[in-house]
Coordinates of C-alpha atoms in Angstrom, one line a residue:
X1 CA 7.4 23.4 71.2
X2 CA 5.4 23.8 74.4
X3 CA 3.2 20.9 73.4
X4 CA 6.2 18.8 72.7
X5 CA 7.7 19.7 76.1
X6 CA 4.4 18.5 77.7
X7 CA 4.7 15.2 75.9
X8 CA 8.4 14.7 76.8
X9 CA 8.7 11.6 78.9
X10 CA 11.8 12.8 80.7
X11 CA 9.9 15.8 81.9
X12 CA 6.6 14.0 82.6
X13 CA 8.3 11.1 84.5
X14 CA 11.3 12.9 85.9
X15 CA 13.0 11.2 88.8
X16 CA 12.3 13.0 92.1
X17 CA 15.7 12.3 93.7
X18 CA 16.1 12.3 97.5
X19 CA 16.9 14.6 100.3
X20 CA 15.2 17.9 101.4
X21 CA 17.6 20.1 99.4
X22 CA 17.7 20.4 95.7
X23 CA 20.5 23.0 95.5
X24 CA 22.0 25.6 97.8
X25 CA 19.1 27.7 99.2
X26 CA 16.5 25.7 97.2
X27 CA 14.4 23.0 98.7
X28 CA 13.5 19.9 96.7
X29 CA 9.8 20.3 97.6
X30 CA 9.8 23.8 96.1
X31 CA 11.3 22.6 92.8
X32 CA 8.8 19.7 92.5
X33 CA 6.0 22.1 93.2
X34 CA 7.2 24.4 90.5
X35 CA 7.5 21.5 88.1
X36 CA 3.9 20.4 88.9
X37 CA 2.7 23.9 88.3
X38 CA 4.6 24.0 85.0
X39 CA 3.0 20.7 83.8
X40 CA -0.4 21.9 84.7
X41 CA 0.2 25.2 82.8
X42 CA 1.4 23.2 79.8
X43 CA -1.8 21.0 80.0
X44 CA -4.0 24.1 80.1
X45 CA -2.1 25.6 77.2
X46 CA -2.4 22.5 75.0
X47 CA -6.1 22.2 75.7
X48 CA -6.7 25.8 74.6
X49 CA -4.3 25.6 71.6
X50 CA -5.9 22.3 70.5
X51 CA -9.4 23.8 70.7
X52 CA -8.3 26.9 68.6
X53 CA -6.4 24.9 66.0
X54 CA -9.1 22.2 65.6
X55 CA -11.8 24.9 65.1
X56 CA -9.7 26.6 62.4
X57 CA -9.0 23.3 60.7
X58 CA -12.7 22.5 60.7
X59 CA -13.4 25.6 58.7
X60 CA -10.4 25.1 56.4
X61 CA -11.3 21.5 55.6
X62 CA -14.9 22.0 54.8
X63 CA -13.7 22.8 51.3
X64 CA -12.5 19.2 51.1
X65 CA -15.9 17.9 52.2
X66 CA -17.5 20.0 49.5
X67 CA -15.1 18.6 46.9
X68 CA -15.8 15.1 48.1
X69 CA -19.6 15.7 47.7
X70 CA -19.1 17.1 44.3
X71 CA -16.9 14.2 43.2
X72 CA -19.6 11.7 44.4
X73 CA -22.2 13.6 42.5
X74 CA -20.1 13.6 39.3
X75 CA -19.5 9.9 39.6
X76 CA -23.1 9.1 40.5
X77 CA -21.9 7.4 43.7
X78 CA -23.0 7.2 47.3
X79 CA -21.1 6.0 50.3
X80 CA -22.8 3.9 53.1
X81 CA -23.5 6.9 55.3
X82 CA -25.1 8.7 52.3
X83 CA -27.5 5.7 51.9
X84 CA -28.5 6.0 55.5
X85 CA -28.9 9.8 55.5
X86 CA -30.9 9.8 52.2
X87 CA -33.1 7.0 53.2
X88 CA -33.9 8.8 56.5
X89 CA -34.5 12.1 54.7
X90 CA -36.8 10.4 52.2
X91 CA -38.8 8.8 55.0
X92 CA -38.9 11.9 57.1
X93 CA -39.5 14.4 54.3
X94 CA -41.9 12.6 52.0
X95 CA -45.3 11.7 53.5
X96 CA -46.3 9.5 50.5
X97 CA -43.1 7.4 50.8
X98 CA -43.4 7.2 54.6
X99 CA -47.0 6.1 54.4
X100 CA -46.3 3.5 51.6
X101 CA -43.6 1.7 53.7
X102 CA -45.6 2.0 56.9
X103 CA -48.4 0.1 55.2
X104 CA -46.1 -2.3 53.4
X105 CA -44.3 -3.7 56.5
X106 CA -46.8 -5.1 59.0
X107 CA -44.1 -6.6 61.3
X108 CA -40.6 -5.4 61.8
X109 CA -38.1 -7.8 63.6
X110 CA -34.7 -6.4 64.4
X111 CA -31.9 -8.6 65.7
X112 CA -28.6 -7.4 67.2
X113 CA -30.3 -4.1 68.0
X114 CA -27.3 -3.0 70.2
X115 CA -25.4 -2.5 66.9
X116 CA -27.9 0.0 65.6
X117 CA -26.8 3.6 65.1
X118 CA -29.0 6.6 65.6
X119 CA -29.9 7.0 61.9
X120 CA -31.0 3.3 61.7
X121 CA -33.0 3.7 64.9
X122 CA -34.8 6.7 63.5
X123 CA -35.7 4.8 60.3
X124 CA -37.1 1.9 62.3
X125 CA -39.2 4.1 64.5
X126 CA -40.6 6.1 61.6
X127 CA -41.6 2.8 59.9
X128 CA -43.3 1.6 63.0
X129 CA -45.2 4.8 63.8
X130 CA -49.0 4.6 64.4
X131 CA -49.4 8.3 63.3
X132 CA -48.3 8.6 59.6
X133 CA -47.9 12.4 60.0
X134 CA -45.3 12.1 62.9
X135 CA -41.8 12.9 61.6
X136 CA -40.1 13.3 65.0
X137 CA -38.7 9.9 65.9
X138 CA -38.4 10.7 69.6
X139 CA -42.2 11.3 69.6
X140 CA -43.2 8.2 67.8
X141 CA -45.7 5.8 69.3
X142 CA -45.3 2.4 67.5
X143 CA -48.2 0.4 66.3
X144 CA -49.0 -2.2 68.9
X145 CA -47.2 -5.5 68.0
X146 CA -45.5 -4.1 65.0
X147 CA -41.9 -3.6 66.2
X148 CA -39.9 -6.5 67.8
X149 CA -36.3 -5.9 68.7
X150 CA -33.7 -8.3 70.2
X151 CA -30.4 -7.0 71.6
X152 CA -27.7 -7.5 74.2
X153 CA -26.1 -4.3 75.4
X154 CA -23.2 -6.3 76.9
X155 CA -22.2 -7.0 73.3
X156 CA -22.2 -3.4 72.2
X157 CA -18.7 -3.0 70.7
X158 CA -19.2 -0.9 67.6
X159 CA -19.0 2.6 69.1
X160 CA -16.6 3.6 66.4
X161 CA -19.6 3.0 63.9
X162 CA -21.9 5.2 66.0
X163 CA -23.7 2.2 67.6
X164 CA -23.6 3.0 71.2
X165 CA -25.1 1.5 74.4
X166 CA -26.7 4.9 75.0
X167 CA -28.7 4.7 71.7
X168 CA -29.9 1.2 72.7
X169 CA -30.9 2.4 76.2
X170 CA -32.7 5.5 75.0
X171 CA -34.8 3.6 72.4
X172 CA -35.6 0.8 74.8
X173 CA -36.7 3.2 77.6
X174 CA -38.8 5.2 75.1
X175 CA -40.6 2.0 73.8
X176 CA -41.3 0.7 77.3
X177 CA -42.8 4.1 78.3
X178 CA -45.1 3.8 75.3
X179 CA -46.4 0.3 76.0
X180 CA -43.7 -2.1 74.8
X181 CA -43.2 -5.3 76.8
X182 CA -39.6 -6.1 77.9
X183 CA -38.5 -9.7 78.2
X184 CA -35.1 -10.8 79.6
X185 CA -33.6 -13.7 77.9
X186 CA -31.1 -15.2 80.3
X187 CA -30.5 -18.8 79.2
X188 CA -27.5 -19.3 76.9
X189 CA -27.4 -22.3 74.7
X190 CA -23.8 -21.9 73.7
X191 CA -21.3 -22.4 76.5
X192 CA -21.1 -25.2 79.0
X193 CA -22.1 -24.3 82.6
X194 CA -18.5 -23.7 83.9
X195 CA -17.7 -21.2 81.2
X196 CA -20.9 -19.3 81.9
X197 CA -20.1 -19.3 85.7
X198 CA -16.6 -17.9 84.9
X199 CA -18.0 -15.2 82.6
X200 CA -20.6 -14.2 85.2
X201 CA -18.0 -14.0 88.0
X202 CA -15.6 -11.9 85.9
X203 CA -18.0 -9.4 84.2
X204 CA -20.8 -8.9 86.6
X205 CA -18.8 -6.5 88.8
X206 CA -17.7 -4.5 85.7
X207 CA -21.1 -4.0 84.1
X208 CA -23.0 -1.7 86.5
X209 CA -25.4 -0.1 84.0
X210 CA -24.1 3.4 84.7
X211 CA -25.9 5.7 82.1
X212 CA -23.2 8.4 82.3
X213 CA -20.4 6.0 81.2
X214 CA -22.7 4.1 78.8
X215 CA -22.1 0.8 80.5
X216 CA -24.5 -2.1 80.1
X217 CA -26.3 -3.6 83.0
X218 CA -25.2 -7.1 83.6
X219 CA -27.8 -9.9 83.2
X220 CA -26.3 -13.2 84.4
X221 CA -26.2 -16.1 82.0
X222 CA -28.1 -19.2 82.9
X223 CA -26.8 -22.6 81.8
X224 CA -28.4 -25.0 79.4
X225 CA -25.5 -27.3 78.6
X226 CA -23.7 -29.4 81.3
X227 CA -20.0 -29.7 81.7
X228 CA -18.3 -32.7 80.1
X229 CA -16.9 -35.0 82.9
X230 CA -13.2 -35.7 82.8
X231 CA -12.3 -32.7 80.7
X232 CA -11.8 -29.1 81.7
X233 CA -13.9 -26.3 80.2
X234 CA -11.6 -23.4 81.4
X235 CA -7.8 -23.5 81.3
X236 CA -5.4 -20.8 82.5
X237 CA -2.3 -20.7 80.2
X238 CA 0.7 -19.2 82.0
X239 CA 2.8 -16.7 80.1
X240 CA 6.3 -18.4 80.2
X241 CA 8.6 -15.4 80.6
X242 CA 6.6 -12.2 81.3
X243 CA 9.3 -10.4 83.3
X244 CA 12.0 -7.9 82.1
X245 CA 14.8 -7.0 84.4
X246 CA 12.6 -6.6 87.5
X247 CA 9.0 -6.2 86.5
X248 CA 6.3 -7.5 84.2
X249 CA 7.0 -6.1 80.7
X250 CA 4.6 -6.0 77.8
X251 CA 7.4 -6.5 75.4
X252 CA 8.4 -9.8 77.1
X253 CA 4.8 -11.0 77.1
X254 CA 4.5 -10.2 73.3
X255 CA 7.7 -12.1 72.7
X256 CA 6.9 -15.3 74.4
X257 CA 3.1 -15.7 74.4
X258 CA 2.6 -16.6 70.7
X259 CA 4.9 -19.6 71.0
X260 CA 3.2 -20.7 74.2
X261 CA -0.2 -20.5 72.5
X262 CA 1.1 -22.3 69.5
X263 CA 2.5 -25.1 71.6
X264 CA -0.7 -25.5 73.6
X265 CA -2.8 -25.5 70.4
X266 CA -0.5 -28.2 69.0
X267 CA -0.9 -30.3 72.2
X268 CA -4.7 -29.9 72.1
X269 CA -4.9 -31.0 68.5
X270 CA -2.4 -33.9 68.5
X271 CA -2.1 -35.2 72.1
X272 CA -4.9 -34.1 74.4
X273 CA -7.5 -36.7 73.1
X274 CA -10.2 -34.3 74.1
X275 CA -13.6 -34.0 72.4
X276 CA -15.9 -31.1 71.6
X277 CA -19.3 -30.4 70.2
X278 CA -20.3 -28.6 67.0
X279 CA -23.1 -26.2 66.5
X280 CA -25.0 -28.4 64.0
X281 CA -24.8 -31.5 66.2
X282 CA -24.5 -30.1 69.8
X283 CA -25.3 -33.5 71.5
X284 CA -22.6 -35.5 69.7
X285 CA -19.0 -35.2 70.7
X286 CA -16.2 -35.4 68.1
X287 CA -12.4 -35.5 68.4
X288 CA -10.9 -32.0 68.8
X289 CA -9.3 -30.7 65.5
X290 CA -7.6 -27.6 64.4
X291 CA -10.8 -26.3 62.8
X292 CA -12.5 -26.2 66.2
X293 CA -10.1 -23.6 67.6
X294 CA -10.2 -19.8 67.3
X295 CA -7.5 -17.4 68.5
X296 CA -9.1 -14.0 69.0
X297 CA -7.3 -10.6 68.8
X298 CA -8.4 -7.1 69.9
X299 CA -6.3 -5.7 67.0
X300 CA -4.3 -7.1 64.1
X301 CA -1.8 -4.2 63.7
X302 CA 0.1 -2.4 66.5
X303 CA 2.4 0.5 65.6
X304 CA 2.5 -0.7 62.0
X305 CA 3.5 -4.3 62.9
X306 CA 1.4 -7.3 62.2
X307 CA 0.9 -9.0 65.6
X308 CA -0.7 -12.1 64.1
X309 CA 2.5 -13.0 62.3
X310 CA 4.2 -14.3 65.5
X311 CA 1.2 -16.6 66.1
X312 CA 1.3 -17.8 62.5
X313 CA 5.0 -18.6 62.8
X314 CA 4.3 -20.5 66.0
X315 CA 1.7 -22.7 64.3
X316 CA 3.4 -23.3 60.9
X317 CA 6.5 -25.2 62.1
X318 CA 4.3 -27.4 64.2
X319 CA 2.3 -28.4 61.2
X320 CA -1.0 -26.9 62.6
X321 CA -3.3 -25.7 59.8
X322 CA -4.5 -22.1 60.3
X323 CA -6.6 -19.5 58.6
X324 CA -6.1 -15.7 59.1
X325 CA -9.6 -14.2 58.7
X326 CA -9.6 -10.6 57.6
X327 CA -5.9 -10.0 58.2
X328 CA -4.6 -6.5 57.8
X329 CA -0.9 -7.1 56.9
X330 CA -1.8 -8.3 53.5
X331 CA 0.9 -6.6 51.5
X332 CA 3.6 -7.9 53.9
X333 CA 2.9 -11.6 53.3
X334 CA 5.6 -13.5 51.6
X335 CA 3.4 -14.7 48.8
X336 CA 2.3 -11.2 48.0
X337 CA 5.8 -9.8 48.0
X338 CA 6.7 -12.7 45.6
X339 CA 3.9 -11.8 43.2
X340 CA 4.5 -8.1 43.5
X341 CA 8.2 -8.6 42.5
X342 CA 7.1 -10.6 39.5
X343 CA 4.6 -8.0 38.3
X344 CA 7.3 -5.3 38.7
X345 CA 9.7 -7.5 36.6
X346 CA 7.0 -7.8 33.9
X347 CA 6.4 -4.0 33.8
X348 CA 10.1 -3.0 34.1
X349 CA 12.4 -5.6 32.5
X350 CA 15.4 -3.4 33.2
X351 CA 14.8 -3.7 36.9
X352 CA 17.3 -6.5 37.5
X353 CA 16.6 -6.7 41.2
X354 CA 12.9 -7.5 40.6
X355 CA 13.8 -10.0 37.8
X356 CA 16.4 -11.7 40.0
X357 CA 13.9 -11.8 42.9
X358 CA 11.3 -13.3 40.6
X359 CA 13.6 -16.1 39.3
X360 CA 14.8 -16.9 42.8
X361 CA 11.4 -16.7 44.5
X362 CA 8.6 -19.1 45.0
X363 CA 7.3 -18.9 41.4
X364 CA 10.4 -20.2 39.7
X365 CA 12.5 -21.4 42.7
X366 CA 15.8 -21.3 40.8
X367 CA 18.9 -22.0 43.0
X368 CA 21.7 -19.5 43.8
X369 CA 24.3 -21.6 42.0
X370 CA 22.4 -21.6 38.7
X371 CA 21.7 -17.9 39.0
X372 CA 25.4 -17.1 39.7
X373 CA 26.4 -19.2 36.7
X374 CA 23.9 -17.5 34.4
X375 CA 25.1 -14.0 35.6
X376 CA 28.7 -15.0 34.9
X377 CA 27.7 -15.8 31.3
X378 CA 25.1 -13.1 30.6
X379 CA 26.3 -10.4 32.9
X380 CA 22.7 -9.4 33.6
X381 CA 19.2 -10.7 34.2
X382 CA 17.2 -9.2 31.4
X383 CA 14.3 -10.8 29.6
X384 CA 15.2 -9.3 26.3
X385 CA 18.9 -10.1 26.4
X386 CA 19.2 -13.9 26.8
X387 CA 22.3 -15.6 25.4
X388 CA 21.6 -17.9 22.5
X389 CA 23.4 -20.9 24.0
X390 CA 23.4 -21.8 27.6
X391 CA 25.0 -24.8 29.5
X392 CA 22.8 -27.7 30.5
X393 CA 20.9 -26.9 33.7
X394 CA 20.3 -23.2 33.0
X395 CA 17.2 -23.8 30.8
X396 CA 14.8 -22.9 33.6
X397 CA 16.3 -19.5 33.7
X398 CA 15.8 -19.1 29.9
X399 CA 12.2 -20.3 30.3
X400 CA 11.5 -17.9 33.1
X401 CA 13.0 -14.8 31.3
X402 CA 11.1 -15.8 28.2
X403 CA 7.8 -15.9 30.1
X404 CA 8.5 -12.4 31.6
X405 CA 9.3 -11.1 28.1
X406 CA 6.1 -12.5 26.7
X407 CA 3.9 -11.2 29.5
X408 CA 5.6 -7.8 29.2
X409 CA 4.7 -7.6 25.5
X410 CA 1.0 -8.4 26.0
X411 CA 0.5 -6.7 29.4
X412 CA -1.4 -3.6 28.0
X413 CA -3.5 -5.6 25.5
X414 CA -5.5 -7.6 28.0
X415 CA -6.9 -7.2 31.5
X416 CA -4.4 -7.1 34.3
X417 CA -6.0 -10.2 35.9
X418 CA -5.4 -12.2 32.8
X419 CA -1.7 -11.4 33.0
X420 CA -1.6 -12.5 36.6
X421 CA -3.5 -15.7 35.8
X422 CA -1.1 -16.5 32.9
X423 CA 1.9 -16.1 35.3
X424 CA 0.3 -18.3 37.9
X425 CA -0.7 -21.0 35.4
X426 CA 2.7 -21.2 33.6
X427 CA 4.6 -21.5 36.9
X428 CA 2.0 -23.9 38.5
X429 CA 2.0 -21.5 41.4
X430 CA -1.4 -22.7 42.7
X431 CA 0.1 -26.1 43.7
X432 CA 3.3 -24.6 45.1
X433 CA 1.4 -22.1 47.3
X434 CA -1.2 -24.6 48.6
X435 CA 1.4 -27.2 49.6
X436 CA 3.3 -24.8 51.8
X437 CA 2.4 -24.4 55.5
X438 CA -0.8 -22.3 55.7
X439 CA -1.2 -23.0 52.0
X440 CA -4.9 -22.3 51.8
X441 CA -4.5 -18.8 53.2
X442 CA -1.4 -18.2 50.9
X443 CA -3.3 -19.3 47.8
X444 CA -6.4 -17.2 48.8
X445 CA -4.1 -14.2 49.2
X446 CA -2.5 -14.6 45.8
X447 CA -5.9 -15.0 44.1
X448 CA -7.1 -11.9 45.9
X449 CA -4.5 -9.9 43.9
X450 CA -6.4 -10.8 40.8
X451 CA -9.5 -9.5 42.4
X452 CA -7.7 -6.2 43.3
X453 CA -6.7 -5.9 39.7
X454 CA -10.4 -6.3 38.6
X455 CA -11.4 -3.7 41.1
X456 CA -8.7 -1.3 39.8
X457 CA -10.0 -1.6 36.3
X458 CA -13.6 -1.2 37.3
X459 CA -12.7 2.0 39.1
X460 CA -11.2 3.4 35.9
X461 CA -7.6 2.1 36.0
X462 CA -6.2 2.1 32.5
X463 CA -2.8 0.4 32.5
X464 CA -0.8 -2.5 33.8
X465 CA 1.8 0.0 35.1
X466 CA -0.8 1.9 37.1
X467 CA -1.9 -1.3 38.9
X468 CA 1.7 -2.3 39.7
X469 CA 2.4 1.2 41.0
X470 CA -0.8 1.2 43.1
X471 CA 0.2 -2.2 44.6
X472 CA 3.7 -0.9 45.4
X473 CA 2.4 2.3 46.9
X474 CA 0.0 0.3 49.1
X475 CA 2.9 -1.8 50.4
X476 CA 5.2 1.2 51.0
X477 CA 2.5 3.3 52.6
X478 CA 1.4 0.6 55.0
X479 CA -2.1 0.5 53.7
X480 CA -4.1 -2.2 55.4
X481 CA -5.7 -4.1 52.5
X482 CA -8.3 -6.6 53.7
X483 CA -7.1 -10.1 53.1
X484 CA -9.9 -12.4 51.8
X485 CA -12.1 -14.3 54.3
X486 CA -12.0 -18.0 53.5
X487 CA -15.1 -20.1 53.3
X488 CA -16.5 -21.6 56.5
X489 CA -15.6 -25.1 55.4
X490 CA -11.9 -24.4 55.2
X491 CA -9.8 -26.3 57.7
X492 CA -7.5 -24.9 60.3
X493 CA -7.3 -22.7 63.5
X494 CA -9.0 -19.4 62.9
X495 CA -7.1 -16.2 63.7
X496 CA -9.5 -13.3 63.8
X497 CA -10.5 -10.1 65.6
X498 CA -13.2 -10.1 68.3
X499 CA -15.2 -7.8 66.0
X500 CA -15.1 -10.3 63.2
X501 CA -16.1 -13.1 65.5
X502 CA -19.1 -11.4 67.0
X503 CA -22.2 -13.5 66.3
X504 CA -20.0 -16.6 65.8
X505 CA -19.1 -19.5 68.1
X506 CA -16.3 -22.0 68.3
X507 CA -15.7 -25.1 70.4
X508 CA -12.4 -23.7 71.7
X509 CA -11.5 -20.1 72.1
X510 CA -8.3 -18.4 73.4
X511 CA -8.0 -14.6 73.6
X512 CA -4.6 -13.4 72.5
X513 CA -2.8 -10.0 72.5
X514 CA -3.3 -9.6 76.2
X515 CA -1.1 -6.5 76.2
X516 CA -3.6 -4.4 74.2
X517 CA -4.8 -1.4 76.2
X518 CA -8.5 -1.4 77.1
X519 CA -8.3 2.4 77.6
X520 CA -7.0 4.7 74.8
X521 CA -4.3 7.3 75.5
X522 CA -6.8 10.0 74.6
X523 CA -10.4 10.5 73.9
X524 CA -11.3 10.4 70.2
X525 CA -14.9 11.7 70.1
X526 CA -17.8 13.2 72.1
X527 CA -21.4 12.8 70.9
X528 CA -24.2 14.8 72.4
X529 CA -27.5 13.7 70.9
X530 CA -29.5 16.5 72.6
X531 CA -27.4 19.2 71.0
X532 CA -26.9 17.3 67.7
X533 CA -23.1 17.6 68.3
X534 CA -20.2 15.3 67.4
X535 CA -16.8 16.5 68.4
X536 CA -13.9 14.6 66.9
X537 CA -10.2 14.9 67.1
X538 CA -8.9 16.3 63.8
X539 CA -5.2 16.2 62.8
X540 CA -4.4 15.1 66.3
X541 CA -6.0 18.1 67.9
X542 CA -9.1 18.0 70.2
X543 CA -11.9 20.6 70.1
X544 CA -13.1 22.2 73.3
X545 CA -16.3 20.1 73.6
X546 CA -14.1 16.9 73.5
X547 CA -11.5 18.3 75.9
X548 CA -14.3 19.3 78.4
X549 CA -15.5 15.7 78.4
X550 CA -12.2 14.0 78.0
X551 CA -12.2 12.0 81.3
X552 CA -15.8 10.8 80.7
X553 CA -15.1 9.7 77.1
X554 CA -11.9 7.8 78.1
X555 CA -14.0 6.0 80.7
X556 CA -16.6 5.2 78.1
X557 CA -13.9 3.7 75.8
X558 CA -12.7 1.6 78.7
X559 CA -16.2 0.3 79.3
X560 CA -16.4 -0.7 75.6
X561 CA -13.0 -2.5 76.0
X562 CA -14.6 -4.5 78.9
X563 CA -17.5 -5.4 76.6
X564 CA -15.0 -6.5 73.9
X565 CA -13.5 -8.9 76.4
X566 CA -16.9 -10.2 77.3
X567 CA -17.7 -10.9 73.6
X568 CA -14.4 -12.8 73.3
X569 CA -15.1 -15.0 76.3
X570 CA -18.6 -15.8 75.2
X571 CA -17.6 -17.2 71.8
X572 CA -16.5 -20.5 73.4
X573 CA -18.7 -23.6 73.5
X574 CA -16.6 -26.2 75.3
X575 CA -13.2 -24.8 76.3
X576 CA -12.0 -21.3 77.1
X577 CA -8.2 -20.9 77.3
X578 CA -7.1 -17.7 79.1
X579 CA -3.5 -16.5 79.0
X580 CA -2.5 -15.1 82.3
X581 CA 0.5 -13.6 84.1
X582 CA 1.4 -14.5 87.7
X583 CA 2.1 -12.0 90.5
X584 CA 5.6 -13.1 91.2
X585 CA 8.6 -14.1 89.0

């Protein structure tokens, strides 16, 4: 209750009122001072209570870790972290293995080194060691000329995967101390000169190289491609209606920005007449098409809502092709809801709502009048209770119910994916889905359900009902199933996260979701390599080591947010479109 009181907005942001007197014999200053002391006391209490509770939970939940390890051992399975830890342990603890691989690899070239976590860095240094007996990676002296690493700390954005600027900095400093030669690569062969000038101006003041906050040191980009005359390379796209009653409001920005981006993309593709270059032919200019454009997001889901949906709905009515790459709202897509209803109707023929939804949905597309007429005659929608004679025009309903009955009878005698394929083939759903707006993505999503079914059976799933229930539970529980990534040759505007886009480039880039916070509300972790410590929030409670470094960790998260923005801006080759909000209404 005390913690809830501390979080109460009415208490935290209470109006101060006016005048020197709060009540008879009580000054307002005295009351405000008492309130401030109360809030400080509540903060102190929460920090201590969180530390106690997280410590107790850590001990309680170790049994779950033991059970997880036992389950993996029983199944003969390893997760990705296991692979790293065991590979490191094998290299460190077995001199014969370590010597074999040190002799086997004469040269080691590592790209994107800023994405390397401490375990991977330890493995690399052990492989490069000139002393086969050395097992302490911090003491390794690499063989001259054996280890070559390339990295850009300004693009270090995988802190949540243990890849931190601090790891990159420590390893680089250690290698330089032991004879490695550093070379700065400044020239960028991607963006035109004006985009690079904009990026340098925006990010150089932010990236100060502070080792405490794990910020990268800025190295200015040098141009290699000239600007194209008669065509802008940077465009500021105004947010049309960012104001609430009096002030700028995030909700208003989120409401109107997707349509503004959709309208501008539509104009770029259909009316601008602009040209761009492509990576495989960077000297030849081609007309700008939808496939040249990428809309980048910091996140796909906010408070359980798919924020990409508004952008998709802004592109679809304008007839602009688009591809959602790695979307997280997979189970909420219309085509997935349609297929899920059909699978439920196959498993539970008595579920009239699912049967009705299947007949009326995109698979059969039977109209309301025909369905109403059929219900008047049959009194129900049941695959096993079809009237013998039906008026002309109701045959599609008979065919649909007959198909559901047939698939129900065979569902447990063949793989789940075969039932899904039979349903799609009989209804010619492939054609129907691909012809709708955003059809390539819709079809890819539907086919991905068959892949999920195959994964379900490979992991020990035994029945059609089990898969349908798993699919339903995933939708109800808000699980973020990864939608399939379409092949590179697919046409359309890409919608993807900055993390997905890292390492890629696009002729035209526009960052979206400008209301996303760069700084988290609370610190999530504190890592101390010297002490071998990783303090994490658990169950919403922070251990003492994390609380003691809360301000520093929040600043480090903010610095990574700045690097995410840098990565987004540097994906553009020819045009960077930046949504912006003015200072006055």
